[in-house]
Short mmCIF file of C-alpha atoms in Angstrom, two decimals:
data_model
loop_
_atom_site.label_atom_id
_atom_site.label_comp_id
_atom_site.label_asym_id
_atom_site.label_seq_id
_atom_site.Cartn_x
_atom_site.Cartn_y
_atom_site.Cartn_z
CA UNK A 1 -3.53 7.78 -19.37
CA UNK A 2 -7.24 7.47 -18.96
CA UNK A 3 -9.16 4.29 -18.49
CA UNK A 4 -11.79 3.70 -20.38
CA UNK A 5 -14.75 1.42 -20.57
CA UNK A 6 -17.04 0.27 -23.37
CA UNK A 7 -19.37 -2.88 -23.36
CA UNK A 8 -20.68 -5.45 -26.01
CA UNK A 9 -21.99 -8.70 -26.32
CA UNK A 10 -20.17 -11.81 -27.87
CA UNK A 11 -21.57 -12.89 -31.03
CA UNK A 12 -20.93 -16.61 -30.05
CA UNK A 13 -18.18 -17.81 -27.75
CA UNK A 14 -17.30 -20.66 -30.56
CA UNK A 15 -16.68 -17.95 -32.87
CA UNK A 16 -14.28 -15.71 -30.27
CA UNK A 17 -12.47 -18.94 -29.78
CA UNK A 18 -11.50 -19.39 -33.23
CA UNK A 19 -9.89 -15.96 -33.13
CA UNK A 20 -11.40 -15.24 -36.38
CA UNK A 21 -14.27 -12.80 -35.08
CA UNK A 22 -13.99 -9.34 -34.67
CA UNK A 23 -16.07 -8.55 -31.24
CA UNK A 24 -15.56 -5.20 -31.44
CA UNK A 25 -18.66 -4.99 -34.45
CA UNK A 26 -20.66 -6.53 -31.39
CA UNK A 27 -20.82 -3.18 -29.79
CA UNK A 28 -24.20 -2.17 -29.26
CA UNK A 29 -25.67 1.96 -28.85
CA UNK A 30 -25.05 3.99 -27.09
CA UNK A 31 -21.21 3.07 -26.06
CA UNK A 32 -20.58 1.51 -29.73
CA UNK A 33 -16.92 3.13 -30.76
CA UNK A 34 -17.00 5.40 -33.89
CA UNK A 35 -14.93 3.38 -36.49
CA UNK A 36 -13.12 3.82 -39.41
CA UNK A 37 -11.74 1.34 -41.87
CA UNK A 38 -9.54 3.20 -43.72
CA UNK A 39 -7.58 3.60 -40.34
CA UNK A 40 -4.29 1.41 -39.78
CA UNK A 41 -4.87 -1.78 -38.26
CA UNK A 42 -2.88 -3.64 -35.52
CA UNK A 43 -0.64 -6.23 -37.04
CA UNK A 44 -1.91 -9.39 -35.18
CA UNK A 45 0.98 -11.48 -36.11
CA UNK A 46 2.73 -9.10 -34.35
CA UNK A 47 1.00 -9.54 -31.31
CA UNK A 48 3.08 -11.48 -28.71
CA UNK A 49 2.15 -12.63 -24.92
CA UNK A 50 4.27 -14.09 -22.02
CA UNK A 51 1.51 -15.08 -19.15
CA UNK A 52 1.91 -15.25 -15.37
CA UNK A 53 -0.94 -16.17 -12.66
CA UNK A 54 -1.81 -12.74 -12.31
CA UNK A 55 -0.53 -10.73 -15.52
CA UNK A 56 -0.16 -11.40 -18.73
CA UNK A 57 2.75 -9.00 -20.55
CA UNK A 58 1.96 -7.98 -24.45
CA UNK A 59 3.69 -7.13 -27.55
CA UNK A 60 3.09 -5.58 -30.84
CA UNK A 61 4.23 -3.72 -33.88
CA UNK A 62 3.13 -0.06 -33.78
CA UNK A 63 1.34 1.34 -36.73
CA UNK A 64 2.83 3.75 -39.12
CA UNK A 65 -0.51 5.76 -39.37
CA UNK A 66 0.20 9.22 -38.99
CA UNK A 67 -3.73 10.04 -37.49
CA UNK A 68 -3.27 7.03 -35.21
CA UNK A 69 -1.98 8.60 -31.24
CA UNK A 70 -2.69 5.35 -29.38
CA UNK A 71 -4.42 2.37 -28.94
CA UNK A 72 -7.62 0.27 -26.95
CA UNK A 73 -7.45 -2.83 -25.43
CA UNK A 74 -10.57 -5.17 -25.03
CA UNK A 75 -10.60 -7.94 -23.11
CA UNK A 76 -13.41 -10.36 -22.23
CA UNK A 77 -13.07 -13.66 -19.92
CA UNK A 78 -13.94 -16.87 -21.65
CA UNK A 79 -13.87 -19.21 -18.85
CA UNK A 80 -16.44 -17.46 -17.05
CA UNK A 81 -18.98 -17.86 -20.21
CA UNK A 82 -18.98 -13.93 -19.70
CA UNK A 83 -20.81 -12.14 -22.51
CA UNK A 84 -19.44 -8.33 -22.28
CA UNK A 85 -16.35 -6.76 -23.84
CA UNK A 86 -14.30 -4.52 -21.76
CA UNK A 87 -12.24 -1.79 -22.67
CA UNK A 88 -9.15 -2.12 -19.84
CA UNK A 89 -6.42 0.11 -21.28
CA UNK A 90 -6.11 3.11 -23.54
CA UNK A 91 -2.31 3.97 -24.35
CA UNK A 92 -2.00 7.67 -25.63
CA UNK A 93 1.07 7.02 -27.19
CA UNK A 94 1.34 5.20 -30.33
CA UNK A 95 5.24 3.93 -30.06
CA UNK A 96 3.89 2.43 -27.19
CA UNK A 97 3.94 -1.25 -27.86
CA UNK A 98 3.87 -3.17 -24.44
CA UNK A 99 1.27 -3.36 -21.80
CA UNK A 100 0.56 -5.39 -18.92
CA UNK A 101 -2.69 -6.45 -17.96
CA UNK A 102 -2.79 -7.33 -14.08
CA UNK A 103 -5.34 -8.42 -11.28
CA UNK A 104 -6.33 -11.47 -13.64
CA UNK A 105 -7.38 -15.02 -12.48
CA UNK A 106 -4.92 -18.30 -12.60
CA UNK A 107 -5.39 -20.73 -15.03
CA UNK A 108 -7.97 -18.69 -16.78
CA UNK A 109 -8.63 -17.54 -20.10
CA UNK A 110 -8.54 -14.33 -21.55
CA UNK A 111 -9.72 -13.09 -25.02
CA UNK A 112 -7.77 -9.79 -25.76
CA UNK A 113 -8.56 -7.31 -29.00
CA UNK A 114 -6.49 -4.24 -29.96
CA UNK A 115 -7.74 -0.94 -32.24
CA UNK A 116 -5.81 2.18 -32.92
CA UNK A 117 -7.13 5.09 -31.94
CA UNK A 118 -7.38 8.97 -33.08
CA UNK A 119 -6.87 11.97 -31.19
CA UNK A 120 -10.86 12.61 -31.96
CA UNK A 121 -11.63 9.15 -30.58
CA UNK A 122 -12.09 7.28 -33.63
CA UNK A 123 -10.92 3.68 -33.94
CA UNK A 124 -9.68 1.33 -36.09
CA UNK A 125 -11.13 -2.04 -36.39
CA UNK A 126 -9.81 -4.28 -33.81
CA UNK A 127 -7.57 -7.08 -34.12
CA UNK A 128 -9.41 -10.63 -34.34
CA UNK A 129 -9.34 -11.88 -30.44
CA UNK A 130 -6.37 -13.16 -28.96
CA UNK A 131 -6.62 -15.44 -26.81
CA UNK A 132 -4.31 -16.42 -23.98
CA UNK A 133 -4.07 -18.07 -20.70
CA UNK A 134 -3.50 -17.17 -17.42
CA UNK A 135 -0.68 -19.58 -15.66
CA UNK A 136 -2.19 -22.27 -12.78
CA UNK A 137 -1.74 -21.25 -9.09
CA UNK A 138 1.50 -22.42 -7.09
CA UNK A 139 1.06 -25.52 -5.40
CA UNK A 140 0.59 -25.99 -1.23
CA UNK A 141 3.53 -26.15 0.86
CA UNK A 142 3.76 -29.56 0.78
CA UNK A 143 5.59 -30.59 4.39
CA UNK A 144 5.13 -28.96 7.50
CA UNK A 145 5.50 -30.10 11.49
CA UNK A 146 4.24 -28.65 14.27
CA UNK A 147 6.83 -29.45 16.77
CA UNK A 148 4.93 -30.09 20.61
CA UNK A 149 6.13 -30.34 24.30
CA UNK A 150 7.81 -26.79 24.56
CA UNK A 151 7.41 -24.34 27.12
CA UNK A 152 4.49 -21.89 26.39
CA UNK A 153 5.37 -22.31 22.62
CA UNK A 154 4.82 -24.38 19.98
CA UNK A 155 7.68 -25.00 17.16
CA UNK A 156 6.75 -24.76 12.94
CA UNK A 157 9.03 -26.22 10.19
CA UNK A 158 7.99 -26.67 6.63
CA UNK A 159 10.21 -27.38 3.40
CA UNK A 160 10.79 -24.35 1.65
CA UNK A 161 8.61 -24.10 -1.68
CA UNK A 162 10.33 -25.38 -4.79
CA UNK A 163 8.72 -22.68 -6.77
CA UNK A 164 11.37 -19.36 -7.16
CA UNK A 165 8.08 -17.27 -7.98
CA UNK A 166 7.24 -17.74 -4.31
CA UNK A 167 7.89 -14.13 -2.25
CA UNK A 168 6.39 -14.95 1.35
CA UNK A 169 4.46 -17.19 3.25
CA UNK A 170 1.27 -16.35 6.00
CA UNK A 171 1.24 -18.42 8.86
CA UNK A 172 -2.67 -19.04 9.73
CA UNK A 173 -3.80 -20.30 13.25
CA UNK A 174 -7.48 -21.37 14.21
CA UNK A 175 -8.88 -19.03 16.53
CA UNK A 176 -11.54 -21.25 18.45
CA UNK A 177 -13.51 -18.75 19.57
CA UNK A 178 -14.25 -16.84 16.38
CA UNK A 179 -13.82 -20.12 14.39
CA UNK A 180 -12.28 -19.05 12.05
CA UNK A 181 -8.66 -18.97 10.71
CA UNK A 182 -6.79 -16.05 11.30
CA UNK A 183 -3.05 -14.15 10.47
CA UNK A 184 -0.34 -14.76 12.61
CA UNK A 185 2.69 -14.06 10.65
CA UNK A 186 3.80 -13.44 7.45
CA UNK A 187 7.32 -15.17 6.73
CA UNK A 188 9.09 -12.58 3.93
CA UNK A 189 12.20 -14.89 2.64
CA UNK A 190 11.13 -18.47 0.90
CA UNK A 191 13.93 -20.06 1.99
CA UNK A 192 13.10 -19.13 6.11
CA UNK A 193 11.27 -21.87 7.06
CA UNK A 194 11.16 -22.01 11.09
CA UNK A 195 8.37 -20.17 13.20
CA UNK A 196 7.86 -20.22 17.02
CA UNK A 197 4.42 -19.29 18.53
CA UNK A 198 5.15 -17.98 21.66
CA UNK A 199 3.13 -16.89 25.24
CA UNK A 200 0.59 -19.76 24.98
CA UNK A 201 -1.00 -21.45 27.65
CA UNK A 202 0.80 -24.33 29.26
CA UNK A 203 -0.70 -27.95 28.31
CA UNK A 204 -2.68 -26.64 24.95
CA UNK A 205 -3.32 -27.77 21.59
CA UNK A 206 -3.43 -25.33 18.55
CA UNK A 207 -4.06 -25.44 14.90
CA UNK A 208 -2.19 -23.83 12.06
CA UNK A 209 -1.28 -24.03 8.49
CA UNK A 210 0.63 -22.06 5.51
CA UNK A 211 0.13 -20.64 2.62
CA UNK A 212 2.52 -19.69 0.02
CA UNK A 213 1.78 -16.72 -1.90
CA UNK A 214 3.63 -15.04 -5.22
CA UNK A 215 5.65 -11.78 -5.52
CA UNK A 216 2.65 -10.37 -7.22
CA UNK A 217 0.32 -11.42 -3.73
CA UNK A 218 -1.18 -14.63 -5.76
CA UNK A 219 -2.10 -17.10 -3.15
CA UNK A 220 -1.16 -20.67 -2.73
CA UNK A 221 -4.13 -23.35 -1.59
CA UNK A 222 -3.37 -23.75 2.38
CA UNK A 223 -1.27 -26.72 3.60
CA UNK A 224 -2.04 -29.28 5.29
CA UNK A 225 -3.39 -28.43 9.22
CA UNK A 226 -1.11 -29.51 12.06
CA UNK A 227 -1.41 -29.47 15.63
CA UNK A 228 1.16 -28.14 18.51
CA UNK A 229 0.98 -28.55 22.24
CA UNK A 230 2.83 -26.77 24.49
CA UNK A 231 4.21 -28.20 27.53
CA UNK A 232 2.63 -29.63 30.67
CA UNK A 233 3.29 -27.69 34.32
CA UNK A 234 5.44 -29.97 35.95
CA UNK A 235 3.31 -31.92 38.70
CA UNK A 236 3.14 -30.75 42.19
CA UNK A 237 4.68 -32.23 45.06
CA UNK A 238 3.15 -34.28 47.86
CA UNK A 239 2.61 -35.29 51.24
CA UNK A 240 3.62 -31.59 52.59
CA UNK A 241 4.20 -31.31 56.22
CA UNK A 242 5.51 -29.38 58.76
CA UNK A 243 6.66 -29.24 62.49
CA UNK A 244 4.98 -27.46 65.50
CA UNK A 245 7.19 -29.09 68.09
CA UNK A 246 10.54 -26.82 67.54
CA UNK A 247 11.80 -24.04 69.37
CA UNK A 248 11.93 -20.73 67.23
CA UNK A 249 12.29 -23.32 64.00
CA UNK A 250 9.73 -24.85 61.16
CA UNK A 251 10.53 -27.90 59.31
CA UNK A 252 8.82 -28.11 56.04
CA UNK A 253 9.03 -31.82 54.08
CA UNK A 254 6.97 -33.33 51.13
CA UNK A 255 7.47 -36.47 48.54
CA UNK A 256 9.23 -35.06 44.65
CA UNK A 257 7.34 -33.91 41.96
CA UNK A 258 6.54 -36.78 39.79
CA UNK A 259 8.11 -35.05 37.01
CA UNK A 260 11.25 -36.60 35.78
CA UNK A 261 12.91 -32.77 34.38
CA UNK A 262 12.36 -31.14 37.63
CA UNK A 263 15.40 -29.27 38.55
CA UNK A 264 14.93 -27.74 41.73
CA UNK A 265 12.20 -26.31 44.02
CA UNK A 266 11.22 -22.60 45.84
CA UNK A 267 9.96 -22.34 49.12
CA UNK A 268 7.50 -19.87 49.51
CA UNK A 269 6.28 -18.50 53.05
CA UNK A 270 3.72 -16.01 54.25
CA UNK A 271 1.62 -14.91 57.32
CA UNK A 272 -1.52 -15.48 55.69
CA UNK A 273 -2.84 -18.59 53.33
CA UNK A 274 -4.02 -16.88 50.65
CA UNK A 275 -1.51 -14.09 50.22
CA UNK A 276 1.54 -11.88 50.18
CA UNK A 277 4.36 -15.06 49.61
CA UNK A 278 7.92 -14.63 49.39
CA UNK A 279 10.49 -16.88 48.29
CA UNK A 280 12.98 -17.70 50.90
CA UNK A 281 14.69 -20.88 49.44
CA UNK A 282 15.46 -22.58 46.29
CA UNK A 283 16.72 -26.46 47.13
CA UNK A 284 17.74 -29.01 44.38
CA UNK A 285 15.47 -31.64 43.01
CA UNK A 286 17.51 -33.86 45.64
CA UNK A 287 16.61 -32.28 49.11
CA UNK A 288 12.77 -32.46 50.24
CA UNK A 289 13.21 -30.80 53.54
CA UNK A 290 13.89 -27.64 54.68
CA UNK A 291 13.96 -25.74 57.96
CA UNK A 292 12.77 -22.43 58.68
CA UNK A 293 13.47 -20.38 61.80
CA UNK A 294 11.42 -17.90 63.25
CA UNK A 295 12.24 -15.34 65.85
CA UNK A 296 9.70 -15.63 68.34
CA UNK A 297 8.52 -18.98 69.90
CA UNK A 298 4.99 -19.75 68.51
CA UNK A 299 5.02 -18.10 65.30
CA UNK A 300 3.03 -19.60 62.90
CA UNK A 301 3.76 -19.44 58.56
CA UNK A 302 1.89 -20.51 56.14
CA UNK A 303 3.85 -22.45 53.27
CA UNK A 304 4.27 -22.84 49.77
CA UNK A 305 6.36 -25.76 47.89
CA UNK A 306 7.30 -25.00 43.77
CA UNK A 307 8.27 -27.65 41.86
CA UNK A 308 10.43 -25.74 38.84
CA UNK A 309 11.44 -27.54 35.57
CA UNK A 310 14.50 -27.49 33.01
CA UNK A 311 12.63 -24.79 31.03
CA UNK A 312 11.59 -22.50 33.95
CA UNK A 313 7.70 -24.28 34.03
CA UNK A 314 6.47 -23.72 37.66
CA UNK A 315 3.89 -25.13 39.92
CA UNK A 316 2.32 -24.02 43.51
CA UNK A 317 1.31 -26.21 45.40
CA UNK A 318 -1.42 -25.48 48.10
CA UNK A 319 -0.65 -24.23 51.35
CA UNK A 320 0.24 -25.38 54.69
CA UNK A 321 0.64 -24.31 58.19
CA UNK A 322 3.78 -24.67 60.43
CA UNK A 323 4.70 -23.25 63.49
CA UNK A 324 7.61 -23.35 65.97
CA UNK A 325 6.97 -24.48 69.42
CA UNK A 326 6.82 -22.38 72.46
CA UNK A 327 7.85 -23.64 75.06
CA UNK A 328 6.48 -21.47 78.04
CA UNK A 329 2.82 -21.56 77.50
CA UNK A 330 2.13 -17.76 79.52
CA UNK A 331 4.62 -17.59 81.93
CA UNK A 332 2.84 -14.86 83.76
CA UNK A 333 0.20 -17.09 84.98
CA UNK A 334 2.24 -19.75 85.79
CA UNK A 335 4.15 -17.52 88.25
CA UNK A 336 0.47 -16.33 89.44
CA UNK A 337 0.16 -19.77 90.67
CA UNK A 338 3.40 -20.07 92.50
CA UNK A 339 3.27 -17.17 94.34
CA UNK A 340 -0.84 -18.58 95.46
CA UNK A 341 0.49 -21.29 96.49
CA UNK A 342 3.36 -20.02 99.00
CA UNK A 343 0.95 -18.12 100.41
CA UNK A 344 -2.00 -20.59 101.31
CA UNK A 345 1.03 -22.90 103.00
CA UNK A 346 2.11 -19.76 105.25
#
């Protein structure tokens, strides 16, 4: 089929919307359509619409002309006080006698006109306009939570939409640094109405909404915005300190996290402060001490305590030095002196 398109000016909009002008003698040269009366008219009682937000569906009664092969349809927007007539279908087949019209605004209205056409591109007159509107927009999603205090995530419910012409949602969250809204995810069942946000940054507040949106991709105005904030690190421990007195051992204590879901915490040790740690204990939330032995006398670690939640949520705290005693502070001097000594009494 080949599209088509011719312009003309509306006499008056009054007159279009008392569907008893024919726009089509509006046409002006060069692009006015050849016409000829004699040829078989449209039946507009026969014409017949069902609208959606996007489409409106149309009906009619073919003509019984034997010259006529197809037929025009016009179409001009009244809402928009728009002025020109648009030819948006031809149909090359005369027993055809439905059409969609797509891509059109909600709650908008449409003035349609029909001619028959020849297979030398003459036309009939055109049908007086029909006009028809466009169905309103689905309304917002009209609950939705943002559920707060979970690890590196942040929980959305919302009640699933009412309206059975719904097909998916989009999930929107506001990206500060652009500031803008953006796509997270698009939900593809109406009835699935759970979404977690996950990998965010511990103790952080974020935006989002939804919007609904039509099989045919119509969208919904947004929902309301909510806020989710993910859960706090749990808080470090205190008072850290460790022993220097102990043969070939290290006793590292400190005062509980202050966090009430701590489950347990990690020792961490290493021969340097600022790297290359190692776990070598996990106590429960119940034991603030642990000892540490070394295998030299002297040896000095550097120490890290982790205070670990119910969800996995960790904390470092900073480090501290221990080191076990040694007890024989260079030997080899001390027998130096001994052997001095015996000799300055001989």
């Amino acid at each position: 089929m080949t599209n088509l398109m011719k312009t003309t000016s509306l006499a008056t909009l009054i007159l279009l919307f008392s569907g008893c002008t024919n726009i089509i003698d509006n046409f002006n040269a060069p692009t006015k359509p050849r016409v000829d009366n004699s040829i078989e008219v449209v039946n507009y009682d026969s014409i017949k619409s069902i609208p959606d937000m996007a489409n409106i569906g149309f009906e009619w009664e073919k003509v019984n002309d034997s010259r006529v092969i197809g037929y025009n349809f016009y179409r001009t927007e009244l809402d928009k006080g728009s002025n020109e007539l648009k030819l948006v279908k031809t149909m090359d087949n005369k027993y055809a006698t439905h059409y969609v019209d797509k891509g059109l605004e909600p709650k908008t209205r449409y003035a349609y006109q029909i001619s028959s056409i020849t297979a030398d591109g003459i036309e009939s007159k055109t049908t007086d306009a029909y006009i028809v509107q466009t169905l309103p927009r689905i309304v917002p999603v009209e609950f939705i939570q943002a559920i707060s205090n979970l690890p590196k995530s942040v929980k959305l419910i919302w009640r699933p939409h009412t309206d059975t012409r719904v097909g998916y949602y989009r999930i929107e969250k506001y990206n500060t640094l652009l500031n803008e809204w953006i796509l997270l995810k698009t939900i593809k069942e109406r009835l699935q109405v759970e979404y977690l946000d996950t990998g965010l940054d511990d103790n952080t507040s974020y935006k989002y909404r939804i919007k609904a949106f039509s099989f045919d991709d119509v969208e919904a105005a947004p929902s309301k915005v909510v806020i989710g904030k993910t859960k706090p690190l749990p808080a470090n421990v205190s008072n850290i300190q460790t022993t220097n007195n102990q043969a070939k051992r290290i006793t590292i204590s400190w005062n509980a996290s202050s966090t009430s879901d701590v489950v347990k915490y990690a020792i961490y040790r290493s021969s340097f402060s600022m790297l290359g740690y190692s776990k070598i204990k996990e106590v429960n939330a119940d034991t603030l001490q642990y000892t540490d032995t070394t295998e030299d006398s002297g040896k000095a670690y550097y120490y890290k305590i982790v205070a670990i939640d119910k969800d996995g949520l960790e904390n470092y705290s900073n480090s501290v030095q221990g080191m076990s005693f040694n007890s024989i502070s260079n030997p080899t001097s001390n027998l130096a002196k001994i052997e001095l000594n015996q000799n300055y009494y001989n």
